[in-house]
Amino acid sequence: MLILVYSDTHAGNVEAQLGKPEYSYYYVLREYLPVLRRIGIVVVVHDPEQEVDRLWANARDHGQDCVFLSFSPPHKTCLTLRCPTIPVLAWEYSSIPVETWFGQPHQDWRTGLAACGMAITHSQYARQAILDAMGPEYPVISAPAPVWDRCSALHASPATQAFTLSIQGTVLDSRTLDLAPFDMREQGLPENRLLRNKDEARINPTPLTLDGILYLAIFNPEDDRKNWADLLDGFVAAHRHRTDTTLIVKLVHMGRSWILRDVLRFLYFLQPYACRIVLIHGYLDDAAYEALQRNVHYVATTTRAEGQCLPLMELMSMGKPALAPRHSSLSDYVNADNTFLIDSHPEPTFWAHDPRRAIRALRFRIHWPSVQQAFEDSYQVAKHDTARYAAMSEAAMLTLRGHCSQQVVHDRVSALVERCMAAQAPTPCAQTQPSAPGWRTRLGHWLLQDHPQHDGDAGKATLNDTSHAPWLPELTRLVPRLPAVVAADASTETSSAPIAGTAKPRPANTQPASSNEHLWCDTASGMVCPGFSITPDDVLVEITDTAQAVAAFAQRQGANVRAINRQALQDRQVAPTGATATRVVWLEADGMDALAPALLAGLATLGKPGAQYLLQLDTIDMDEAAAEPTSTNLADQLRAALAPHGLHLDSVRPAGFYLALRRKFLRALPSSTTAGQPALLEQWTTTWELLQQKDRGPLLIEGLHALPMGSWLALAHKNELARTGEAA
């Protein structure tokens, strides 16, 4: 079995990504690798849209099953793949997103979860939230990051004497730092005096000597869920007059020193205190981090919600008792035997990535007096009750073994993957089947055979006989790779020969891998293309110089529609729309060079804040596929071009065969053709619609979509905070 895995954060960018949304998925993926390698051959991919289906098809051709594990939340999981896809996600709230915003259907997680058909999360709490939304039969498992085996091997008793670490970063020590400048009445220290230069810190590391009773906390201070103020306040309240206690805070964020000023200002107002607080900012290598973990007594958190809390799991697997609340994912492994429990109770909140901040879920409010009490009790145990400390340490290791050992996670994940594969059709093995003509030859045969007017003439059709398909000469002229394919002797083929590498059926509860995944304007769903739908409430503006592609469909959907000439828009000859459009479509850009700033500025004035934009760009001619740019490169260029005009890029994906050919036809037409839809386009559209109705139509369409066409669709939206006309 081939197991493809992906995380947006990877070894090459993890240091720069610290603190950013979903950065911890890289660490989860890294812990999963030993388990996945027991199940199959693991391949890490960096661009799912470009790599996954190619590897999947190759695996099938060699008789191998293949599955793609995307370590990402559903709204950031690629849903257009033929390869079976399973999202691996962390979640910390009582409910998952079941609404959309900015007109983006993928923000409703039910869309992604239904398309994938199954999921892996890291806690029973998150699993239940998914079941509440998807139904009790939805296949989702709880499989936390399997950290126990690695961390339990590092088990060591806490330090009994002083030890020194070498920190390649910034160390802020309450015993040596003057906090006076952080008085609220002052401006604070200049930013460049708070953080050490990275290169300097690596050349000249800071020595940090620690002793006494040591508590370790790891969090991103910009993440409101971590609730660091209660942690610092509770520590100081319990140990204000003690000189033998230290709270070590490993800060995980993107290096913006203003957040450090907020933390230090908070410490200023907690004064006076004799206990010690040490803030560490910077990337710790594995050796330094492990040394810190081995020598502390406790791990502490006052979090309001957790998806799994890797630092807590790691330290407890090493036998370090915790100070923590028992809620969300922590309920799976935090208990009175291994933790000094902190009281909490539910309170309303919003999903962290929801820009509306709409109250839709629950998190947990911390009862502060119990934080102080947990610090007091833990100190007394570490200082005077070594037997109880040893018992709590042992309980932590045993509990985490049953929660996140490699064997536990292996059993759950392998069972889900087997269920996924069982839902697929039998995999053909290329080595055991008779040789057959290549898929391009069969594709050309089907192009002729499936035309509605000449179903019975497939064995006789050639390029010289075009009466059955009036668009075929134009097609073969515009796509230089197809003439030889279509001209092949179709009589040597059998009508039932499948296209090699066609998709297996998707798992249960998913949408079929049919033409609807690429279909242009699906009346049943109201979807123009994946991620872009039209409703009767929409106001749509289409920019076109030749033939409208979406306006007629939008009218049938009941939307208010307006068409605008591109040149008139660029020259500012268009009557103001008052920025009322909710959907803006432009499908006639030849490439990035066509996106002139004046045109983009005009586009931005059409949509109201939150409006969705759909752009099609042709980047190469179809006989130059070898030079085709990746979607990542194109996305970077588009993002930079759109941002100055208040437009945010959401996604870039191949436009698909139908749209690419439509655009090629338009470019081949005389420039004077502007009135109505040309006959050639009508013939092409009719052929495509009829092709969908054929028994083998969906399989043929998948093969056509697999051709590299050099045409891309970009989805974007106008920033909610953008002012009307600001891009002008």
XYZ file of C-alpha atoms in Angstrom:
728
model
C 0.000 0.000 0.000
C 1.122 3.528 -0.810
C 0.305 6.172 1.821
C 0.657 9.773 0.673
C 0.924 12.394 3.428
C 0.895 16.186 3.396
C 1.138 19.111 5.786
C 1.348 22.766 4.763
C 4.123 23.173 7.345
C 7.164 21.008 6.693
C 10.754 20.606 7.803
C 11.912 23.371 5.500
C 9.623 26.070 6.895
C 8.669 24.923 10.393
C 10.828 27.496 12.162
C 9.254 30.333 10.183
C 5.764 28.888 10.685
C 5.848 28.657 14.482
C 2.669 30.114 15.941
C 0.818 30.369 12.640
C -2.548 28.629 12.220
C -2.192 24.862 11.890
C 1.620 24.958 12.276
C 1.436 22.039 14.732
C 0.132 19.711 12.005
C 3.761 19.204 10.976
C 4.605 17.827 14.410
C 1.576 15.539 14.320
C 2.607 14.247 10.883
C 6.150 13.657 12.117
C 4.842 11.544 15.002
C 2.542 9.605 12.677
C 5.298 8.534 10.276
C 6.573 5.481 12.244
C 3.019 4.170 12.541
C 2.181 4.751 8.888
C 5.383 3.011 7.796
C 4.116 -0.118 9.533
C 1.007 0.039 7.350
C 2.545 0.827 3.955
C 5.091 2.791 1.951
C 4.921 6.467 2.965
C 5.543 9.292 0.489
C 5.506 12.920 1.643
C 4.021 15.264 -0.969
C 4.384 19.039 -1.088
C 1.739 19.953 -3.701
C -1.328 17.693 -3.477
C -2.978 19.069 -6.612
C 0.088 18.282 -8.712
C 1.416 15.118 -7.087
C -1.278 13.005 -5.439
C -3.337 11.808 -8.399
C -0.208 11.102 -10.439
C 1.181 8.881 -7.668
C -2.233 7.305 -7.100
C -2.621 6.375 -10.791
C 0.873 4.930 -10.899
C 0.186 2.837 -7.792
C -3.029 1.458 -9.301
C -1.238 0.614 -12.543
C 1.108 -1.536 -10.468
C -1.654 -3.235 -8.507
C -1.166 -1.208 -5.326
C -3.755 0.472 -3.133
C -3.152 4.128 -2.398
C -4.609 6.588 0.122
C -3.886 10.248 0.827
C -3.745 11.478 4.438
C -3.999 15.269 4.472
C -2.910 16.681 7.828
C -5.170 19.698 7.573
C -8.655 20.846 8.602
C -11.483 20.104 6.133
C -11.650 23.669 4.787
C -7.974 23.420 3.790
C -8.075 19.876 2.415
C -7.871 19.385 -1.362
C -11.234 17.923 -2.422
C -10.740 17.606 -6.191
C -8.555 14.497 -6.118
C -9.414 11.073 -7.462
C -7.226 9.448 -4.831
C -9.157 8.513 -1.667
C -8.475 11.324 0.792
C -8.693 11.262 4.592
C -8.237 14.530 6.507
C -6.325 14.259 9.791
C -7.446 17.149 11.961
C -7.324 18.581 15.445
C -10.389 20.304 16.893
C -11.123 21.797 20.284
C -14.707 23.085 20.260
C -18.059 21.505 21.028
C -19.245 21.889 17.413
C -17.617 21.974 13.983
C -18.316 24.760 11.439
C -21.597 24.051 9.673
C -22.003 27.495 8.097
C -20.354 29.418 5.283
C -18.965 32.936 5.142
C -17.681 35.131 2.307
C -19.695 32.869 -0.008
C -17.205 30.025 0.476
C -18.942 26.625 0.668
C -15.784 24.900 1.918
C -16.028 26.821 5.201
C -18.883 24.449 6.050
C -16.848 21.458 7.169
C -19.635 19.080 6.231
C -18.711 19.739 2.585
C -15.141 18.520 2.999
C -15.993 15.687 5.354
C -18.704 14.393 3.031
C -16.415 14.606 0.006
C -13.693 12.621 1.774
C -16.076 10.127 3.337
C -14.117 9.565 6.547
C -11.776 11.408 8.888
C -9.198 11.070 11.639
C -9.168 13.385 14.624
C -7.248 13.354 17.896
C -9.812 13.161 20.698
C -13.154 11.664 21.553
C -14.415 15.202 22.135
C -13.644 16.223 18.542
C -14.947 12.899 17.230
C -18.283 13.507 18.911
C -18.502 17.021 17.445
C -18.042 15.531 13.960
C -20.626 12.810 14.591
C -23.109 15.431 15.799
C -22.780 17.194 12.447
C -22.339 14.225 10.072
C -24.535 11.610 11.705
C -23.748 8.693 14.064
C -22.648 6.368 11.235
C -19.975 8.655 9.810
C -16.583 6.861 9.878
C -14.352 9.004 12.078
C -11.796 7.792 14.611
C -9.832 9.382 17.420
C -6.122 8.724 16.943
C -3.850 11.213 18.735
C -0.270 11.850 17.754
C 1.586 8.680 18.903
C 4.210 10.356 21.085
C 4.343 7.863 23.970
C 6.993 5.464 22.615
C 9.476 8.222 21.849
C 8.847 10.264 25.000
C 8.641 7.415 27.505
C 12.176 6.428 26.496
C 13.278 9.859 27.763
C 11.795 9.306 31.220
C 14.028 10.750 33.911
C 13.637 11.996 37.448
C 13.524 15.778 37.877
C 16.778 17.611 38.416
C 17.970 17.610 42.033
C 20.653 20.214 41.458
C 21.283 23.127 39.159
C 21.760 22.453 35.446
C 22.500 24.709 32.488
C 20.926 24.891 29.035
C 22.316 26.616 25.943
C 19.527 28.671 24.358
C 19.857 29.827 20.758
C 17.264 32.528 21.179
C 16.028 35.205 23.548
C 15.871 34.569 27.306
C 13.972 37.002 29.531
C 14.533 36.258 33.219
C 12.467 37.981 35.910
C 15.515 37.876 38.234
C 17.656 39.978 35.913
C 15.180 41.902 33.769
C 14.138 45.416 34.760
C 10.369 45.464 34.324
C 9.939 49.160 35.123
C 9.792 50.233 31.452
C 6.724 48.048 31.032
C 4.562 50.226 33.240
C 1.281 50.811 31.376
C 1.988 54.532 31.519
C 5.194 54.108 29.515
C 5.675 53.237 25.868
C 7.791 50.186 26.638
C 11.115 49.163 25.202
C 11.884 49.491 21.492
C 11.143 46.263 19.672
C 14.751 45.650 18.669
C 15.759 45.496 22.328
C 13.391 42.638 23.150
C 14.392 39.973 20.652
C 17.917 38.890 19.856
C 18.966 38.664 16.243
C 18.611 35.024 15.133
C 22.057 34.783 13.615
C 23.661 36.346 16.680
C 21.739 34.001 18.980
C 22.990 30.954 17.085
C 26.589 32.114 17.136
C 26.495 33.160 20.784
C 23.869 31.064 22.636
C 22.561 32.274 25.978
C 23.378 30.048 28.987
C 20.390 29.442 31.262
C 20.931 27.888 34.695
C 17.889 26.408 36.443
C 17.274 24.862 39.863
C 14.547 24.263 42.427
C 10.983 23.103 41.680
C 10.519 23.599 37.943
C 7.260 24.056 36.041
C 7.182 24.112 32.229
C 4.498 25.754 30.083
C 4.533 25.920 26.271
C 2.103 28.143 24.387
C 1.570 30.799 21.753
C 0.797 34.027 23.659
C -1.156 35.340 20.662
C -3.616 32.448 20.974
C -6.415 33.542 23.279
C -7.329 29.911 23.943
C -4.098 29.372 25.887
C -5.215 31.765 28.653
C -1.657 32.510 29.786
C -2.692 35.322 32.147
C -4.390 32.872 34.538
C -1.303 30.658 34.431
C 1.147 33.436 35.336
C -1.176 34.957 37.906
C -1.829 31.594 39.601
C 1.871 30.739 39.735
C 2.810 34.054 41.334
C -0.110 33.946 43.779
C 0.956 30.505 45.030
C 4.717 31.076 45.131
C 5.101 34.817 45.648
C 7.401 34.441 48.664
C 9.329 31.346 47.519
C 12.741 31.558 45.921
C 12.980 27.887 44.959
C 10.243 27.765 42.314
C 10.600 28.613 38.633
C 8.044 28.755 35.843
C 9.722 28.243 32.460
C 7.593 29.540 29.607
C 8.561 28.424 26.105
C 6.909 30.963 23.818
C 5.773 29.743 20.417
C 4.957 32.598 18.067
C 6.134 34.402 14.956
C 8.679 36.724 16.484
C 6.607 39.846 16.898
C 8.009 41.513 19.988
C 4.852 43.475 20.773
C 3.342 40.287 22.203
C 6.374 39.979 24.475
C 5.704 43.483 25.727
C 2.163 42.425 26.647
C 3.461 39.470 28.664
C 6.151 41.536 30.374
C 3.713 44.315 31.143
C 1.487 41.723 32.832
C 4.452 40.512 34.894
C 5.211 44.083 35.888
C 1.813 44.446 37.531
C 2.185 41.113 39.369
C 5.174 42.480 41.305
C 6.561 42.005 43.876
C 7.403 38.302 43.869
C 10.409 36.202 44.861
C 9.616 33.268 42.589
C 11.232 33.158 39.180
C 9.664 33.334 35.710
C 11.802 32.668 32.633
C 10.516 33.389 29.113
C 12.275 31.616 26.247
C 11.710 32.792 22.690
C 13.362 30.969 19.822
C 13.546 27.613 18.119
C 14.968 24.946 20.449
C 16.710 22.053 18.757
C 15.714 18.530 19.799
C 18.636 18.094 22.215
C 17.951 21.305 24.146
C 14.209 20.677 24.244
C 14.641 17.117 25.514
C 17.049 18.270 28.221
C 14.510 20.832 29.374
C 11.726 18.244 29.414
C 13.713 15.647 31.352
C 14.688 17.998 34.172
C 11.410 19.731 35.032
C 9.002 18.526 37.710
C 5.656 19.498 36.173
C 3.978 20.591 32.948
C 1.250 23.223 33.339
C -1.565 24.652 31.235
C -4.660 26.760 31.871
C -6.008 26.366 28.348
C -9.646 27.096 27.508
C -9.850 24.503 24.692
C -7.475 21.914 23.236
C -7.354 19.759 20.132
C -4.893 17.360 21.792
C -2.091 19.465 23.418
C 1.131 17.868 22.220
C 3.371 19.458 24.902
C 1.175 18.067 27.665
C 1.081 14.618 26.067
C 4.852 14.572 25.602
C 5.690 15.592 29.162
C 3.136 13.239 30.710
C 4.462 10.378 28.549
C 7.857 11.115 30.115
C 6.312 10.738 33.568
C 5.813 14.404 34.417
C 2.580 15.037 36.362
C 0.476 17.907 35.071
C -1.441 20.924 36.294
C -4.351 21.126 33.885
C -8.137 21.343 33.479
C -10.085 18.266 32.422
C -12.054 19.348 29.366
C -12.147 19.058 25.534
C -9.380 16.686 24.336
C -7.707 16.689 27.764
C -10.579 14.583 29.097
C -9.096 11.585 27.280
C -5.980 11.426 29.449
C -6.084 13.961 32.295
C -7.403 12.599 35.604
C -6.914 12.952 39.352
C -4.269 10.190 39.427
C -1.821 11.967 37.139
C -2.796 15.652 37.348
C -3.468 18.434 39.821
C -6.848 19.254 38.381
C -7.936 22.818 37.606
C -11.670 23.492 37.680
C -13.457 24.764 34.577
C -16.962 25.140 33.188
C -18.404 25.705 29.665
C -18.854 29.168 28.214
C -20.023 30.354 24.763
C -17.393 31.206 22.162
C -16.690 31.356 18.413
C -14.615 29.126 16.137
C -11.091 30.529 16.139
C -10.848 30.891 12.332
C -14.317 32.437 11.909
C -13.767 36.119 10.983
C -17.366 36.912 11.962
C -16.675 35.857 15.553
C -20.194 34.430 15.618
C -21.064 32.580 18.844
C -21.542 28.991 17.698
C -19.663 26.732 20.143
C -18.458 26.179 23.687
C -15.037 26.450 25.272
C -14.173 26.322 29.003
C -13.685 29.112 31.510
C -10.991 28.465 34.100
C -11.797 28.829 37.803
C -8.804 30.903 38.888
C -8.671 29.963 42.625
C -8.158 26.335 41.563
C -5.110 27.395 39.522
C -3.477 28.861 42.612
C -4.423 25.772 44.612
C -2.949 23.415 41.984
C 0.384 25.255 42.129
C 0.379 25.155 45.928
C -0.503 21.444 46.132
C 2.016 20.457 43.478
C 4.813 22.289 45.303
C 4.053 20.484 48.548
C 4.065 17.093 46.802
C 7.353 17.712 44.976
C 8.964 19.058 48.138
C 7.608 16.773 50.844
C 5.790 13.734 49.365
C 8.100 11.915 47.003
C 5.983 8.750 47.146
C 2.917 10.524 45.800
C 4.996 12.268 43.149
C 6.357 8.902 41.989
C 2.833 7.442 41.897
C 1.531 10.368 39.815
C 4.502 10.050 37.488
C 3.822 6.354 36.947
C 0.105 7.009 36.440
C 0.890 9.644 33.802
C 3.032 7.221 31.826
C 0.492 4.394 32.031
C -2.441 6.601 31.046
C -0.626 8.076 28.070
C 0.500 4.630 26.962
C -3.135 3.639 26.576
C -3.937 6.937 24.900
C -1.161 7.702 22.424
C 1.218 4.758 22.021
C 2.160 3.706 18.507
C 0.304 0.410 18.884
C -2.960 2.092 19.877
C -2.786 4.553 17.004
C -1.660 1.863 14.533
C -4.641 -0.348 15.307
C -7.137 2.476 14.849
C -5.615 4.029 11.733
C -4.964 0.729 9.958
C -8.569 -0.344 10.561
C -9.859 2.901 9.041
C -7.528 2.645 6.041
C -8.643 -0.954 5.463
C -12.244 0.215 5.557
C -11.384 2.900 3.023
C -9.757 0.394 0.683
C -12.606 -2.076 1.093
C -14.960 0.587 -0.237
C -12.919 0.788 -3.450
C -13.282 -1.346 -6.560
C -10.702 -4.125 -7.004
C -7.357 -2.712 -8.106
C -6.281 -3.870 -11.594
C -2.750 -5.219 -11.743
C -0.931 -4.154 -14.900
C 1.425 -7.137 -14.786
C -1.348 -9.748 -14.873
C -3.666 -8.237 -17.478
C -3.300 -8.545 -21.265
C -1.668 -5.560 -22.897
C -4.125 -2.995 -24.236
C -3.828 0.163 -26.302
C -2.732 3.231 -24.365
C -5.228 5.502 -22.705
C -4.650 8.288 -25.216
C -5.668 5.954 -28.052
C -8.784 4.833 -26.183
C -9.516 8.469 -25.361
C -9.451 9.393 -29.036
C -11.690 6.424 -29.841
C -14.210 7.454 -27.218
C -14.196 11.030 -28.431
C -15.607 9.740 -31.714
C -17.695 6.893 -30.395
C -19.642 8.829 -27.792
C -20.898 11.598 -30.044
C -24.707 11.300 -29.931
C -25.261 11.447 -33.687
C -22.995 8.554 -34.589
C -22.886 5.983 -31.803
C -22.687 3.181 -34.346
C -19.943 4.666 -36.482
C -17.105 4.563 -34.009
C -15.237 1.837 -35.865
C -15.218 3.879 -39.109
C -14.617 7.390 -37.836
C -11.415 9.184 -38.764
C -10.187 12.749 -38.772
C -11.233 13.045 -42.412
C -14.859 12.335 -41.493
C -16.022 15.328 -39.477
C -19.757 15.257 -40.174
C -20.368 13.504 -36.869
C -18.500 16.160 -34.837
C -18.359 19.628 -36.447
C -16.128 20.929 -33.649
C -13.505 18.204 -34.129
C -11.312 19.954 -36.736
C -11.088 23.006 -34.524
C -10.328 20.789 -31.533
C -7.522 18.945 -33.287
C -6.073 22.164 -34.658
C -5.967 23.740 -31.223
C -4.678 20.661 -29.396
C -1.649 19.429 -31.367
C -1.281 16.308 -29.237
C -4.687 14.879 -30.108
C -4.728 14.356 -33.934
C -2.594 11.232 -33.881
C -4.610 9.905 -30.975
C -7.974 10.461 -32.639
C -6.733 9.140 -35.967
C -5.741 5.803 -34.450
C -7.459 2.705 -35.817
C -10.504 2.642 -33.550
C -11.648 -0.710 -34.971
C -8.906 -2.458 -32.990
C -10.421 -1.276 -29.728
C -13.240 -2.848 -27.800
C -16.039 -0.530 -26.813
C -15.788 -1.615 -23.188
C -12.063 -0.923 -22.769
C -11.664 1.322 -19.739
C -9.322 4.259 -19.491
C -6.325 3.148 -17.456
C -6.182 4.670 -14.039
C -9.839 5.679 -13.811
C -11.002 6.394 -10.298
C -12.229 3.818 -7.858
C -15.629 4.457 -6.357
C -15.354 6.800 -3.403
C -16.060 5.558 0.124
C -19.619 5.616 1.403
C -21.228 8.967 2.176
C -19.231 10.787 -0.497
C -20.055 12.407 -3.774
C -19.136 10.186 -6.736
C -16.048 10.988 -8.744
C -18.166 12.084 -11.687
C -18.286 14.962 -14.110
C -19.964 17.089 -11.450
C -16.566 17.541 -9.815
C -15.516 19.580 -12.878
C -18.901 20.351 -14.448
C -19.406 23.893 -15.567
C -22.735 25.219 -14.266
C -24.597 22.390 -12.522
C -28.240 23.402 -12.235
C -29.068 20.824 -9.573
C -26.522 22.165 -7.090
C -26.329 25.757 -8.298
C -22.571 25.303 -8.547
C -20.671 26.909 -11.397
C -17.520 25.060 -10.362
C -16.322 23.655 -7.035
C -16.371 26.475 -4.494
C -18.413 28.929 -6.591
C -22.200 28.696 -6.516
C -25.054 30.960 -7.622
C -28.300 31.526 -5.682
C -31.362 33.712 -6.363
C -30.030 36.204 -3.816
C -26.826 36.851 -5.767
C -25.960 39.848 -7.921
C -23.558 38.661 -10.615
C -21.349 40.744 -12.903
C -19.575 39.000 -15.786
C -16.729 40.685 -17.645
C -16.535 39.508 -21.262
C -15.476 40.612 -24.726
C -16.911 37.656 -26.632
C -19.426 35.189 -25.208
C -21.000 35.030 -21.780
C -20.248 31.803 -19.939
C -22.026 32.273 -16.601
C -24.633 35.007 -17.073
C -27.256 32.782 -18.701
C -26.833 30.116 -16.022
C -27.063 32.748 -13.286
C -30.282 34.049 -14.796
C -31.742 30.541 -14.755
C -30.774 30.355 -11.081
C -32.746 33.568 -10.447
C -29.772 35.856 -9.818
C -29.591 39.504 -10.860
C -27.121 39.576 -13.773
C -25.097 42.236 -15.571
C -22.479 41.873 -18.332
C -19.621 44.377 -18.724
C -17.087 44.794 -21.528
C -13.528 44.298 -20.277
C -12.056 47.268 -22.110
C -14.821 49.523 -20.894
C -14.134 48.430 -17.326
C -10.420 49.008 -17.661
C -10.995 52.457 -19.207
C -13.452 53.315 -16.416
C -16.316 53.750 -18.883
C -18.648 51.586 -16.801
C -21.481 53.165 -14.868
C -20.916 52.754 -11.097
C -22.536 49.681 -9.608
C -22.321 50.874 -6.026
C -20.215 47.805 -5.212
C -23.354 45.666 -5.013
C -22.155 42.498 -6.774
C -21.847 39.352 -4.675
C -20.289 37.388 -7.573
C -17.823 38.693 -10.172
C -16.689 36.485 -13.080
C -13.922 37.050 -15.664
C -12.911 34.081 -17.792
C -10.937 35.632 -20.627
C -7.496 36.462 -19.227
C -4.651 35.139 -21.375
C -2.255 35.118 -18.418
C -0.787 37.188 -15.641
C 0.134 39.909 -18.136
C -3.578 40.461 -18.768
C -4.181 41.393 -15.127
C -3.375 45.053 -15.496
C -3.615 47.091 -12.275
C -6.272 49.312 -13.845
C -8.399 46.283 -14.670
C -7.979 44.756 -11.216
C -8.860 48.083 -9.652
C -12.024 48.155 -11.720
C -12.863 44.572 -10.762
C -12.465 45.440 -7.088
C -14.985 48.283 -7.330
C -17.706 45.926 -8.605
C -17.974 43.607 -5.593
C -19.207 44.489 -2.168
C -17.142 43.422 0.864
C -17.126 39.633 1.015
C -17.999 39.268 -2.699
C -16.576 36.200 -4.422
C -14.502 36.441 -7.605
C -13.918 33.756 -10.241
C -11.074 34.244 -12.739
C -9.832 31.973 -15.519
C -6.273 32.406 -16.774
C -4.532 30.697 -19.670
C -0.829 30.454 -18.896
C 0.496 28.391 -21.834
C -0.528 26.993 -25.187
C -1.579 23.388 -24.951
C 1.380 22.147 -26.950
C 3.737 23.633 -24.362
C 2.684 21.553 -21.374
C 6.265 20.918 -20.341
C 6.595 24.581 -19.439
C 3.398 24.682 -17.413
C 3.797 26.533 -14.093
C 2.723 24.905 -10.863
C -0.411 26.070 -9.095
C 1.794 27.202 -6.218
C 3.828 29.547 -8.413
C 0.720 30.936 -10.057
C -0.967 31.385 -6.681
C 1.964 33.426 -5.395
C 1.803 35.712 -8.443
C -1.965 36.088 -8.222
C -1.915 36.769 -4.512
C 0.583 39.564 -4.995
C -1.417 41.062 -7.883
C -4.780 40.970 -6.095
C -3.782 42.087 -2.602
C -3.225 45.820 -3.396
C -6.828 46.013 -4.589
C -8.420 44.547 -1.475
C -8.868 41.083 -3.012
C -7.752 37.906 -1.213
C -6.864 34.767 -3.167
C -8.573 31.620 -1.842
C -7.488 28.881 -4.240
C -6.045 28.045 -7.665
C -6.786 24.826 -9.527
C -6.793 23.526 -13.118
C -9.792 24.810 -15.056
C -10.507 21.410 -16.602
C -10.943 20.285 -20.195
C -14.294 21.892 -20.993
C -13.358 25.398 -19.897
C -9.860 25.179 -21.353
C -11.210 24.197 -24.767
C -13.885 26.860 -24.617
C -11.197 29.458 -24.023
C -9.057 28.061 -26.874
C -12.025 28.277 -29.216
C -12.591 31.896 -28.216
C -8.986 32.798 -28.890
C -9.206 31.180 -32.354
C -12.273 33.183 -33.354
C -12.033 36.453 -35.270
C -11.703 39.397 -32.922
C -14.868 40.915 -34.377
C -17.001 38.087 -32.992
C -18.671 39.772 -30.048
C -22.432 39.416 -30.491
C -24.038 36.329 -28.981
C -22.422 32.948 -28.469
C -20.694 31.708 -31.640
C -22.012 28.580 -33.282
C -18.767 26.798 -32.540
C -19.239 27.352 -28.815
C -22.855 26.231 -28.993
C -21.774 23.001 -30.685
C -19.054 22.434 -28.105
C -21.379 23.122 -25.180
C -24.068 20.813 -26.583
C -21.549 18.040 -27.156
C -20.256 18.362 -23.589
C -23.740 18.266 -22.079
C -24.689 15.193 -24.100
C -21.404 13.510 -23.257
C -22.284 13.699 -19.573
C -25.399 11.634 -20.222
C -23.503 8.764 -21.826
C -22.918 5.584 -19.837
C -19.175 6.014 -20.086
C -19.327 9.784 -20.180
C -18.093 10.437 -16.626
C -15.076 8.156 -17.154
C -14.241 9.838 -20.438
C -14.580 13.264 -18.843
C -12.144 12.261 -16.109
C -9.630 11.280 -18.772
C -10.091 14.585 -20.565
C -9.646 16.526 -17.362
C -6.350 14.706 -16.784
C -4.812 16.334 -19.882
C -2.498 19.271 -19.040
C -4.257 22.252 -20.592
C -2.473 25.284 -19.212
C -5.705 26.861 -17.999
C -6.470 27.720 -14.382
C -9.372 28.836 -12.215
C -8.742 31.219 -9.340
C -11.224 31.860 -6.538
C -10.873 35.047 -4.512
C -12.976 37.279 -2.315
C -13.074 40.959 -1.456
C -11.881 41.612 2.059
C -14.725 42.189 4.493
C -13.077 45.336 5.856
C -12.432 46.829 2.412
C -14.057 50.190 1.833
C -16.262 50.593 -1.218
C -14.111 51.818 -4.074
C -10.892 51.780 -2.040
C -9.060 49.944 -4.806
C -9.625 52.877 -7.122
